[in-house]
PDB file of C-alpha atoms in Angstrom:
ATOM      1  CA  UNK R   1     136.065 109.517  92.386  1.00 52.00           C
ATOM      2  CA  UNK R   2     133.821 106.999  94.545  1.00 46.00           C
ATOM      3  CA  UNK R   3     135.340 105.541  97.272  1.00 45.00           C
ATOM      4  CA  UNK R   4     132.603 102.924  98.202  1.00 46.00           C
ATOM      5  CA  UNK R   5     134.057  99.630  98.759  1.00 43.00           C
ATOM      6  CA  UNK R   6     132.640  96.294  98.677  1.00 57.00           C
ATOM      7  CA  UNK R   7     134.326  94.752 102.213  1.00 74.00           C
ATOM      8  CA  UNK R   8     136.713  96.184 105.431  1.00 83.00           C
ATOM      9  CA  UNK R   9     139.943  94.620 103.965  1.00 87.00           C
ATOM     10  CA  UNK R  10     139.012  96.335 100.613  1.00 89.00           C
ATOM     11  CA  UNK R  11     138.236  99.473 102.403  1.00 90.00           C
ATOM     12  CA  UNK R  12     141.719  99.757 104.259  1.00 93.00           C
ATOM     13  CA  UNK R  13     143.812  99.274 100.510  1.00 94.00           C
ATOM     14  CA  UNK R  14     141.883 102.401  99.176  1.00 94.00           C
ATOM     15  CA  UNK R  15     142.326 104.425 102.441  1.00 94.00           C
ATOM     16  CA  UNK R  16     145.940 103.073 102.378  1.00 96.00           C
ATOM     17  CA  UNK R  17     146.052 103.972  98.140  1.00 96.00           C
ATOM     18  CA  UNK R  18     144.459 107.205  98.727  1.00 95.00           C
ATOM     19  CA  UNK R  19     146.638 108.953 101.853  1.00 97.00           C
ATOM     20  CA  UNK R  20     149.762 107.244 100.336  1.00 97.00           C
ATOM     21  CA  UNK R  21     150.705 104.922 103.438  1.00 97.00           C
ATOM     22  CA  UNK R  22     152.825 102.520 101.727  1.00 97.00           C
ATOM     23  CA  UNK R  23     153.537 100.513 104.865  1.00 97.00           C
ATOM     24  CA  UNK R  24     149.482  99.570 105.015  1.00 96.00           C
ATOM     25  CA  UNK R  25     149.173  98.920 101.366  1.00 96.00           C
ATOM     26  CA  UNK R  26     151.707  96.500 101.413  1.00 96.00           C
ATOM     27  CA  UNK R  27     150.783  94.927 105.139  1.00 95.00           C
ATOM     28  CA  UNK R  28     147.371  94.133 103.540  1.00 94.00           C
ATOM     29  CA  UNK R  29     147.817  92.879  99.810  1.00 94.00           C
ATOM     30  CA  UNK R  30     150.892  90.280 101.562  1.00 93.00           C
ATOM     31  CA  UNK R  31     148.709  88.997 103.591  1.00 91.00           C
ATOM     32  CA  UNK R  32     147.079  87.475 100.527  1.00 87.00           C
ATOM     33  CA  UNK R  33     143.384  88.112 102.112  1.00 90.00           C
ATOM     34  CA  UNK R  34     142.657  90.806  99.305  1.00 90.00           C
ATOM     35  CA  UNK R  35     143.315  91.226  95.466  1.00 91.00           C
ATOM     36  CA  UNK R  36     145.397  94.046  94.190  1.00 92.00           C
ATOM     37  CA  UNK R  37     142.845  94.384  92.056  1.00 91.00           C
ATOM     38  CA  UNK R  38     139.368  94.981  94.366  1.00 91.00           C
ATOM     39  CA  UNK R  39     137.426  97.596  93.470  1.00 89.00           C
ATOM     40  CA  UNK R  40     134.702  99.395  94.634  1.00 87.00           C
ATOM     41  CA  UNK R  41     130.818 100.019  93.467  1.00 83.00           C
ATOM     42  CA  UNK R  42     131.915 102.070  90.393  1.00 84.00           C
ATOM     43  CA  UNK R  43     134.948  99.578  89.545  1.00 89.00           C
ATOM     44  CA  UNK R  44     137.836 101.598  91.054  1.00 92.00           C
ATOM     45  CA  UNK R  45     140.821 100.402  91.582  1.00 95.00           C
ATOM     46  CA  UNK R  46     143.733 100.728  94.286  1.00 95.00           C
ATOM     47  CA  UNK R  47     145.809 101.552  91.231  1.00 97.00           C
ATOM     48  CA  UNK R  48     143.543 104.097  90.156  1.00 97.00           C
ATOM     49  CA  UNK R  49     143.306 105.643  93.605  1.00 96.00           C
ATOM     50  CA  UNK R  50     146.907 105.421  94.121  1.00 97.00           C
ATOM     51  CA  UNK R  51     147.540 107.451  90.724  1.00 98.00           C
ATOM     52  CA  UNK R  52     144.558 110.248  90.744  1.00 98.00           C
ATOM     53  CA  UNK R  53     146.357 111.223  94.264  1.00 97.00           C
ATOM     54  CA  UNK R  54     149.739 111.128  93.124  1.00 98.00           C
ATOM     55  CA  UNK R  55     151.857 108.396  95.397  1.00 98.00           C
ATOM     56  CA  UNK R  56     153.986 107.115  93.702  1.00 98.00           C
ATOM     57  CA  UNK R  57     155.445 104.548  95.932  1.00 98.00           C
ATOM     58  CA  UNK R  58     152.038 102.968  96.129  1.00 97.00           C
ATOM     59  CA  UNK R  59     151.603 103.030  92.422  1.00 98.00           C
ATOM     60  CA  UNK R  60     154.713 100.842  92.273  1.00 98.00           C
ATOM     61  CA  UNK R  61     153.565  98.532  94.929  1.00 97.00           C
ATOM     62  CA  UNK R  62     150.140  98.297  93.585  1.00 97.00           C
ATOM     63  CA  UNK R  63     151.589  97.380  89.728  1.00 97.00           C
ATOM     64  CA  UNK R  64     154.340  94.676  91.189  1.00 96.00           C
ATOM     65  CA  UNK R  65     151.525  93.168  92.851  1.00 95.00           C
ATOM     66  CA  UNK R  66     149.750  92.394  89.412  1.00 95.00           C
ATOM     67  CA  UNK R  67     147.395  94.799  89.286  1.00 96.00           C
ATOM     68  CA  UNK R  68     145.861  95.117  85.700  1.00 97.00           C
ATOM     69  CA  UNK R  69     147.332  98.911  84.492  1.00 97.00           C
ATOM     70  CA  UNK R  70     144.608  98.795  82.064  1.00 98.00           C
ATOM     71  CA  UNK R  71     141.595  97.998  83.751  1.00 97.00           C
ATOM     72  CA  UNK R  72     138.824 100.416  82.955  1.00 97.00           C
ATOM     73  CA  UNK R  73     136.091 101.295  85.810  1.00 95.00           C
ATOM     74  CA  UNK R  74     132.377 101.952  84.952  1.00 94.00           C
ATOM     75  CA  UNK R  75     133.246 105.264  83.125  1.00 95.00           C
ATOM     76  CA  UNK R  76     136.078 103.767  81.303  1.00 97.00           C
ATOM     77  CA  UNK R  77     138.381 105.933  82.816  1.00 97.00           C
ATOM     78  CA  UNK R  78     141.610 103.948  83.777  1.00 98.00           C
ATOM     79  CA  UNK R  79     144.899 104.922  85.799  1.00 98.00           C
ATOM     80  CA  UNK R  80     146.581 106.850  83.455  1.00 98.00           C
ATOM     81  CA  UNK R  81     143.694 108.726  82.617  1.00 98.00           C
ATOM     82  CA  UNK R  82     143.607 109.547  86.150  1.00 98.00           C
ATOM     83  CA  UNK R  83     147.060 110.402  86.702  1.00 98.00           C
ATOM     84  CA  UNK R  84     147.374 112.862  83.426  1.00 98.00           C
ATOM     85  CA  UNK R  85     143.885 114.370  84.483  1.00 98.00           C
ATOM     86  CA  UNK R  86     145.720 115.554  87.398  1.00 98.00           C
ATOM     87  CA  UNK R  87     149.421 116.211  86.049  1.00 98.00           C
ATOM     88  CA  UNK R  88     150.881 113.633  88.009  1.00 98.00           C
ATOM     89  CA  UNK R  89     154.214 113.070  85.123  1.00 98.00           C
ATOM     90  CA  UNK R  90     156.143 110.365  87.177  1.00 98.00           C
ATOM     91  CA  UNK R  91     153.130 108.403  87.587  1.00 98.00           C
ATOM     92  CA  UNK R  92     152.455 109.203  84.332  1.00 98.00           C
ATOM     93  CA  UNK R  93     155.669 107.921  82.866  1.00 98.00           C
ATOM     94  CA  UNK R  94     155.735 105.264  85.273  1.00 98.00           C
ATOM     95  CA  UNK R  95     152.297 103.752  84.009  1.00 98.00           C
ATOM     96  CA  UNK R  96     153.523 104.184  80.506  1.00 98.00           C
ATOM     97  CA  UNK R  97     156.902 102.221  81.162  1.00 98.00           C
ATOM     98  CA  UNK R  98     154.612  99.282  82.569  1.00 98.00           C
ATOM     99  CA  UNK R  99     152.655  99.032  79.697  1.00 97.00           C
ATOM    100  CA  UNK R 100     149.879 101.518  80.379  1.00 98.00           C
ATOM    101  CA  UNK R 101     147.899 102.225  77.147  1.00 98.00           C
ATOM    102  CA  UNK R 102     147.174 105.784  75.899  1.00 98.00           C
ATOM    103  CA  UNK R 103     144.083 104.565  73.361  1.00 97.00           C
ATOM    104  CA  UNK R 104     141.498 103.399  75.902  1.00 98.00           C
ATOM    105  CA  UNK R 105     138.530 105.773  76.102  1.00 98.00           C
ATOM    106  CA  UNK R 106     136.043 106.837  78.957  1.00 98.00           C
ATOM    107  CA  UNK R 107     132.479 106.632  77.793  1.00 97.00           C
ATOM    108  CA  UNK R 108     132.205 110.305  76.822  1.00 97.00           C
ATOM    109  CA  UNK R 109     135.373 109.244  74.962  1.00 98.00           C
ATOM    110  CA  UNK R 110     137.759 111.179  76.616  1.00 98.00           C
ATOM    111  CA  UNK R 111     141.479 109.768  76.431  1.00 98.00           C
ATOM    112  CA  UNK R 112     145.037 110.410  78.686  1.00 98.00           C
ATOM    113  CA  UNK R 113     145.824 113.319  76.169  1.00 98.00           C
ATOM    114  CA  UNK R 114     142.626 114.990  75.541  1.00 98.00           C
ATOM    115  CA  UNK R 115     142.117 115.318  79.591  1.00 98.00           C
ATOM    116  CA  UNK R 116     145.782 116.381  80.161  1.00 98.00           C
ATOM    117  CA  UNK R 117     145.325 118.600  77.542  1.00 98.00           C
ATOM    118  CA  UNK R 118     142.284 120.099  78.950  1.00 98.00           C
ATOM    119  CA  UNK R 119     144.082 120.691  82.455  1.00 98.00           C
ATOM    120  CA  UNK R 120     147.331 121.847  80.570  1.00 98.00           C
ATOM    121  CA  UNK R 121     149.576 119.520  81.678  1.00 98.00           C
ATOM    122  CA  UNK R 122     152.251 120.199  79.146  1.00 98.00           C
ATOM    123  CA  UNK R 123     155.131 117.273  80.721  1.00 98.00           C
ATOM    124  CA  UNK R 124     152.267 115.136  80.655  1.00 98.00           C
ATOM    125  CA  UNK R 125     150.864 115.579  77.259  1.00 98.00           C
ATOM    126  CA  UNK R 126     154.930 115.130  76.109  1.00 98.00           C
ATOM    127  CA  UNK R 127     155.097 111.783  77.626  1.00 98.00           C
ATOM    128  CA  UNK R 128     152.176 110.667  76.292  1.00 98.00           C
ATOM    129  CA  UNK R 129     152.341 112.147  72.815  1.00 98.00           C
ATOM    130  CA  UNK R 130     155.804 110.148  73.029  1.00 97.00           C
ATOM    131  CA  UNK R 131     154.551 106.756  73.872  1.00 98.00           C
ATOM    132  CA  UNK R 132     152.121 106.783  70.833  1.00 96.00           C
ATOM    133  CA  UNK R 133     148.949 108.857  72.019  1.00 98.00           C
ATOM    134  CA  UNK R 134     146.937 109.849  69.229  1.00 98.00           C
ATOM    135  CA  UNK R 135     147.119 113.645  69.011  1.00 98.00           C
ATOM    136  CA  UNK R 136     143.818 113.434  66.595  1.00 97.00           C
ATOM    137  CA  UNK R 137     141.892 112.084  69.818  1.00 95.00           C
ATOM    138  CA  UNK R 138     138.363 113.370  69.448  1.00 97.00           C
ATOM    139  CA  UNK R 139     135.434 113.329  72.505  1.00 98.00           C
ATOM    140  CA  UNK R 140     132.371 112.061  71.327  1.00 98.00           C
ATOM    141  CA  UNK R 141     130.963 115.995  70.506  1.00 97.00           C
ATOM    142  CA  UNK R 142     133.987 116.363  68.183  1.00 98.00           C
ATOM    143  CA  UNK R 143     136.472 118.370  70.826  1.00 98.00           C
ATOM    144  CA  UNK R 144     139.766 117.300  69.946  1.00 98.00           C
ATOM    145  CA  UNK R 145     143.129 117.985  72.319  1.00 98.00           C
ATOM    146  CA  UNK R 146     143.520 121.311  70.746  1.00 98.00           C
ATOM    147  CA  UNK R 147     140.011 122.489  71.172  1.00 98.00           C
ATOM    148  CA  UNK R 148     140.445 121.550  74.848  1.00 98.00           C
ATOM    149  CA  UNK R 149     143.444 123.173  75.456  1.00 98.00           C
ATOM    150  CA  UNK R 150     142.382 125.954  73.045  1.00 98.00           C
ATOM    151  CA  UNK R 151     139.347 126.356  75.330  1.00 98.00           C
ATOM    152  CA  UNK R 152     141.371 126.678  78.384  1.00 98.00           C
ATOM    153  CA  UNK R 153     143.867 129.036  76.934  1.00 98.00           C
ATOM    154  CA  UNK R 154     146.871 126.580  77.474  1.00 98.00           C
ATOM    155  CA  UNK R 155     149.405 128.276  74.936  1.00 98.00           C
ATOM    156  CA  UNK R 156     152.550 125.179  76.223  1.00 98.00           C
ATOM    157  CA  UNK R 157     149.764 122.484  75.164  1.00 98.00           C
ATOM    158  CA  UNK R 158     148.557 124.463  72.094  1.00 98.00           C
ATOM    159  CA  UNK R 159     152.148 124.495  70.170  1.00 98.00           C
ATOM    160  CA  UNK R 160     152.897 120.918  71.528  1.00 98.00           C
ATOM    161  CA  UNK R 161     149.878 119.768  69.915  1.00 98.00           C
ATOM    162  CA  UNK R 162     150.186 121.942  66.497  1.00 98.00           C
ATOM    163  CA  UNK R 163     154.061 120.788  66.587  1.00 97.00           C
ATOM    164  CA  UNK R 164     152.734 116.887  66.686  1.00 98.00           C
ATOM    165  CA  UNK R 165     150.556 117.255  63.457  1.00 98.00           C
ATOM    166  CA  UNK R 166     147.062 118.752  65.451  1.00 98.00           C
ATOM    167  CA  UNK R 167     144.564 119.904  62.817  1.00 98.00           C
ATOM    168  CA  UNK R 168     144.455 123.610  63.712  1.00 98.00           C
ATOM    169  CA  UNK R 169     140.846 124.194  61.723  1.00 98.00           C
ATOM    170  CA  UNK R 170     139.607 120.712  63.039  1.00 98.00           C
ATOM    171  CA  UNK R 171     136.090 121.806  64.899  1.00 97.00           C
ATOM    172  CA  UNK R 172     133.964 119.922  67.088  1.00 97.00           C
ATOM    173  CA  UNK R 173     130.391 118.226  65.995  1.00 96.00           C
ATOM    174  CA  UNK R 174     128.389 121.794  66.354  1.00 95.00           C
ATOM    175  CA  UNK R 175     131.327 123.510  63.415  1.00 96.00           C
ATOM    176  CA  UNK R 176     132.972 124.974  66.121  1.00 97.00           C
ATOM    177  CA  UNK R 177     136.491 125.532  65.842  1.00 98.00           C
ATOM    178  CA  UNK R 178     139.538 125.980  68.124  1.00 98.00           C
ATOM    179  CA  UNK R 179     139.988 129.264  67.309  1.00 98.00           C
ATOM    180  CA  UNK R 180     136.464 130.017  67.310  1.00 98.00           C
ATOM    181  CA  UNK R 181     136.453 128.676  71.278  1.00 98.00           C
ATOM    182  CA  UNK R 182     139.374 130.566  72.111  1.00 98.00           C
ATOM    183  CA  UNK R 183     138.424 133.779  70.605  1.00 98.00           C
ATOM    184  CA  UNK R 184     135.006 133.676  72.619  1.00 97.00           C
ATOM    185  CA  UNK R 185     136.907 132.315  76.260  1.00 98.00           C
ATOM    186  CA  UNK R 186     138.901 135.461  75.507  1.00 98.00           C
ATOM    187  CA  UNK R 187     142.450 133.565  75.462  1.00 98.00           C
ATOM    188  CA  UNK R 188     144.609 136.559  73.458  1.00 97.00           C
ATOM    189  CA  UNK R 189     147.765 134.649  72.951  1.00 98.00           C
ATOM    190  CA  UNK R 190     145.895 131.467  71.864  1.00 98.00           C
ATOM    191  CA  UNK R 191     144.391 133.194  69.377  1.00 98.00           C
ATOM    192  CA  UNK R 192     147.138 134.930  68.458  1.00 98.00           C
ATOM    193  CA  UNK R 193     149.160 131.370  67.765  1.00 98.00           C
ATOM    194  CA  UNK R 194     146.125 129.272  66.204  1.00 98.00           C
ATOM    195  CA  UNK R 195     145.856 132.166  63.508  1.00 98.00           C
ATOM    196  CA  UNK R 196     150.218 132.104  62.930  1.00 98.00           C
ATOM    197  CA  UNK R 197     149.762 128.483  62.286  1.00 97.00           C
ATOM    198  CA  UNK R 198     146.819 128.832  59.998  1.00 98.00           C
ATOM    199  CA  UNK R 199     143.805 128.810  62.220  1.00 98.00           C
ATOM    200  CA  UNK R 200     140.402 129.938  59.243  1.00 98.00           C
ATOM    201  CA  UNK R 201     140.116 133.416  61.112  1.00 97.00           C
ATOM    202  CA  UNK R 202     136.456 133.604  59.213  1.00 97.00           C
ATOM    203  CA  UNK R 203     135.677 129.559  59.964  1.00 96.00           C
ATOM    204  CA  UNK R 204     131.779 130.136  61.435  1.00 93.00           C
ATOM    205  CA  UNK R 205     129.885 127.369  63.230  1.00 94.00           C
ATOM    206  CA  UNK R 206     126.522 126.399  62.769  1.00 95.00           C
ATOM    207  CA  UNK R 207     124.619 129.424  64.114  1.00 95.00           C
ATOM    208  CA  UNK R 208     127.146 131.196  61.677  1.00 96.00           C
ATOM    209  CA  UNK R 209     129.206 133.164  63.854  1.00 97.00           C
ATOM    210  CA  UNK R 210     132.810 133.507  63.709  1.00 98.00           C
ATOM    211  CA  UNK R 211     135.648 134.005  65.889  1.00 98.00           C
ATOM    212  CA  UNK R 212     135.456 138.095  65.599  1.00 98.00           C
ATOM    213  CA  UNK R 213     131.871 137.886  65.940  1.00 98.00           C
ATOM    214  CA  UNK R 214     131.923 136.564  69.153  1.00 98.00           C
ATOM    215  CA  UNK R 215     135.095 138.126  70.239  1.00 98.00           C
ATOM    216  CA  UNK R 216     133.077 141.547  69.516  1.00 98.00           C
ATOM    217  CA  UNK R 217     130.115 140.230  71.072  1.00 97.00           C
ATOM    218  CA  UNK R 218     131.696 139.698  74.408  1.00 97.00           C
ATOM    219  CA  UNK R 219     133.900 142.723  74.899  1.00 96.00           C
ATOM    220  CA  UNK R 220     137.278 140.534  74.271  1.00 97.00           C
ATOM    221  CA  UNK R 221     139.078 143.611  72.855  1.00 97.00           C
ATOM    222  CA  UNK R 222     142.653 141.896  72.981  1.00 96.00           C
ATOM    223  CA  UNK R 223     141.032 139.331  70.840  1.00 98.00           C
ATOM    224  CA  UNK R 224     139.281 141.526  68.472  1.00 98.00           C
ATOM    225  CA  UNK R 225     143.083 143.526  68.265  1.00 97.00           C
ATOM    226  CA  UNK R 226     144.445 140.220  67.281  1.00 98.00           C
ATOM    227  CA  UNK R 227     141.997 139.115  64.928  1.00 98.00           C
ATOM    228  CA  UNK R 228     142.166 142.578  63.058  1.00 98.00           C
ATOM    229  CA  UNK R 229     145.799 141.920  61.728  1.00 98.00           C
ATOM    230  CA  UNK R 230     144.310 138.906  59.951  1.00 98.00           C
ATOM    231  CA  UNK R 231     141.504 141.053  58.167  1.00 97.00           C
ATOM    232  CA  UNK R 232     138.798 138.840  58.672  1.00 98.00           C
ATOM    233  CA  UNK R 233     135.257 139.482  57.425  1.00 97.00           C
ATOM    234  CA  UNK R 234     133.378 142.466  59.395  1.00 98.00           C
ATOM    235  CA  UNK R 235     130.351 142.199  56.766  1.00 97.00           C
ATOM    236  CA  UNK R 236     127.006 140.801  57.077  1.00 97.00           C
ATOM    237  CA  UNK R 237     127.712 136.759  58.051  1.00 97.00           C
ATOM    238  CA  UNK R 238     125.670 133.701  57.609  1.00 97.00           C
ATOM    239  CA  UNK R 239     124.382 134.288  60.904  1.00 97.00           C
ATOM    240  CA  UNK R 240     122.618 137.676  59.265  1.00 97.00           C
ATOM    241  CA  UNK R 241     124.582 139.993  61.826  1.00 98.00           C
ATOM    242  CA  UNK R 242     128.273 141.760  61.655  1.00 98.00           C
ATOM    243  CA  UNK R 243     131.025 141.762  64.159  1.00 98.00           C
ATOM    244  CA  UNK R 244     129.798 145.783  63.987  1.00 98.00           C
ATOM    245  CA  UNK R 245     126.566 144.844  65.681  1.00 98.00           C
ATOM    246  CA  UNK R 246     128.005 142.210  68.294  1.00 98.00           C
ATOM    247  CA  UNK R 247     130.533 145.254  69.568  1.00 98.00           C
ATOM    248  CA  UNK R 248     127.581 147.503  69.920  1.00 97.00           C
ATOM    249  CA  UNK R 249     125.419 144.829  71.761  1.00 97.00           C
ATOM    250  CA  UNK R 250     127.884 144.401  73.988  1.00 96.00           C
ATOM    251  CA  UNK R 251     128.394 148.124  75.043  1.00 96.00           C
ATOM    252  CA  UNK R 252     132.375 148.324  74.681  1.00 95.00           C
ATOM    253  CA  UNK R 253     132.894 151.125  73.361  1.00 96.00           C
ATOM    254  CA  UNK R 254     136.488 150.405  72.374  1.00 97.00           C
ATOM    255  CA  UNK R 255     136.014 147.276  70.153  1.00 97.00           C
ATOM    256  CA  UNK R 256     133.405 149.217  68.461  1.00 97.00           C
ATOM    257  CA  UNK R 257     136.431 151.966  67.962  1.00 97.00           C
ATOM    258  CA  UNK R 258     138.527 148.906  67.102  1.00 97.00           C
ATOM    259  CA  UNK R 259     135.894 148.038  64.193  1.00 98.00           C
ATOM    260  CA  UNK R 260     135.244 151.251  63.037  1.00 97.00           C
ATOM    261  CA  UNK R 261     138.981 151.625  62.340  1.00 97.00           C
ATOM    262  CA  UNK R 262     139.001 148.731  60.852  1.00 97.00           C
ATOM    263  CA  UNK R 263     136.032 149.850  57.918  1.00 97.00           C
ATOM    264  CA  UNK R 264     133.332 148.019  59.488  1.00 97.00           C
ATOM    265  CA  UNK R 265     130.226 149.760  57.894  1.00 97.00           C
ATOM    266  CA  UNK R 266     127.766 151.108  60.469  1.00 96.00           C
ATOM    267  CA  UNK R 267     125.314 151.659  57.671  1.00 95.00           C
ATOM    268  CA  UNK R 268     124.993 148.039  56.994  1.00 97.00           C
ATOM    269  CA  UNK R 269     121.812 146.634  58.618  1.00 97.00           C
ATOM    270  CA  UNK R 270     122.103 142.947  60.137  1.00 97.00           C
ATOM    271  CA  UNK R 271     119.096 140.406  58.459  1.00 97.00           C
ATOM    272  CA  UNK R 272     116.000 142.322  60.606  1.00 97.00           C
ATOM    273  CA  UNK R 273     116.966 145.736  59.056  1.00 97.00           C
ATOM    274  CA  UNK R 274     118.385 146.944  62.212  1.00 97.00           C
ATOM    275  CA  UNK R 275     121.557 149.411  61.974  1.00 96.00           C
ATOM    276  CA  UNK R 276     124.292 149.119  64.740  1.00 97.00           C
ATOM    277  CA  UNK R 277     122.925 152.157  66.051  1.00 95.00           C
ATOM    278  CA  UNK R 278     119.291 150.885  66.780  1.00 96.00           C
ATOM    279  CA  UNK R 279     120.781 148.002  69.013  1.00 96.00           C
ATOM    280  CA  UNK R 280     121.993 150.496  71.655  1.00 95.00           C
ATOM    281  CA  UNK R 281     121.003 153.917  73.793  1.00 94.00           C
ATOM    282  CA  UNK R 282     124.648 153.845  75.305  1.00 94.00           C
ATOM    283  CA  UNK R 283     125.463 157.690  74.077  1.00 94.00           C
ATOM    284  CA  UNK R 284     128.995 157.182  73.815  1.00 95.00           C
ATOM    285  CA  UNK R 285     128.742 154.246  71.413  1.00 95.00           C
ATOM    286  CA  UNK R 286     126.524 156.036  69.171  1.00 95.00           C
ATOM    287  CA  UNK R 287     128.640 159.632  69.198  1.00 94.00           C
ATOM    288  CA  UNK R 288     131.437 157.208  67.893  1.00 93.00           C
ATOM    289  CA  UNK R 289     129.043 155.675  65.296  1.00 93.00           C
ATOM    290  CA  UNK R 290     127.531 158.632  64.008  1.00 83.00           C
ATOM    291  CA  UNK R 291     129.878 161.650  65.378  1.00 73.00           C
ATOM    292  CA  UNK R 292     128.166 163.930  63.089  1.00 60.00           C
ATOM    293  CA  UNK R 293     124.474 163.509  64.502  1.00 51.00           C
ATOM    294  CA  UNK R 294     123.810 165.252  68.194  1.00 44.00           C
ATOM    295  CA  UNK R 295     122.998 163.184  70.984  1.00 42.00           C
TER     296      UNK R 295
END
């Protein structure tokens, strides 16, 4: 957050907003020389300062002073996008009790809930989802509240979410879906509870891979444990490669063990003609692919 400001008096309410020295704040916007609502070069407001750093006190003041809750700075960001961005939940309610809205957008289109869902502020995203916060939120890319806490591995903001109507399979611009994300940030337990609430556990994105795929391809063996019990699809994909040869590019030896006991078929060749086995020289992943051929 910028903290240029356009004159002294302006500069002291920001200093005063941002260290949480209530006595200052309210010295200087009685004294009816400055406007609760200056701002600085990027359009940020006391309010907003007072909120990102959590004072509450100065919050208050700022609001009873008439400063305009929903202003939006250059970004569009506003106070209660800054406040649930950093998991501040009194400020949070407090800016919701005075009218605070939870539709306005930043220019990326980022609202309260997708950003508190991103940081996995779980009493935040509550209070918001409560005050009418649209749990379909979407950035401009397509990321929805789910992918963003599905990204970050946030299993409180995940079932809040799923619990308030959150499309489990909806994906992001590029196809790719929460579980998708997840799978390749190597969240386990998010995985786990986007495929128990019906999470497409062979969904691919536009380069065709799908959740095991990638799970396999980085070495994300809890994943590829979890994904097993859901039997998705270890044969050749749109993306002309199996999850078979994404384990044995990646050199762990145990999710290609993991495969393997699954039925994945090392004599399948991905789209180039290329067995599993040709991908690697690590000896122990080939013994376990072809145990009957000397190394």
């Amino acid at each position: 957050m910028s903290f240029k400001k356009e004159t002294p008096l302006a500069n002291a309410v920001f200093w005063a907003a941002r260290k949480g020295n209530l006595a200052l704040l309210q010295l200087l916007l009685n004294s009816g020389r400055v406007d609760a609502d200056c701002r600085d070069g990027l359009g940020s407001t006391a309010l907003m300062v007072a909120s990102y750093s959590g004072h509450y006190d100065c919050v208050k003041e700022v609001i009873m002073q008439g400063a305009d809750i929903n202003y939006q700075r250059e970004t569009g960001s506003t106070a209660l996008f800054f406040a649930s961005q950093q998991g501040h939940h009194d400020i949070v309610k407090l800016l919701l009790e005075f009218g605070a809205s939870t539709d306005l957008q930043t220019k990326d289109g980022g609202t309260a809930l997708t950003v508190a869902s991103q940081h996995g502020h779980s009493r935040v995203v509550d209070a918001l989802l409560r005050n009418g916060a649209n749990v379909h939120d979407r950035l401009n890319d397509g990321a929805t509240s789910l992918f963003l806490a599905a990204q970050e591995g946030h299993l409180s903001v995940i079932r809040q979410l799923l619990s308030s109507g959150a499309r489990v399979n909806q994906a992001r611009e590029d196809g790719t879906a929460p579980l998708w994300m997840a799978a390749q940030m190597g969240h386990g337990e998010a995985v786990k509870v986007l495929l128990l609430r019906g999470a497409d556990r062979d969904a691919n994105r536009q380069d065709g891979s799908t959740a095991i795929f990638k799970a396999a391809l980085k070495g994300h063996t809890s994943v590829v444990e979890e994904l097993l019990k859901f039997s998705p699809s270890l044969g050749l994909l749109k993306n002309g490669s199996t999850p078979l040869h994404a384990a044995v590019m990646s050199g762990n030896v145990r999710t290609v063990l993991l495969l393997l006991g699954a039925n994945a078929d090392p004599s399948l060749p991905n789209k180039n003609n290329e067995l599993p086995s040709q991908l690697t020289k690590n000896d122990r992943i080939l013994k376990v692919l072809h145990p009957d051929i000397s190394n």
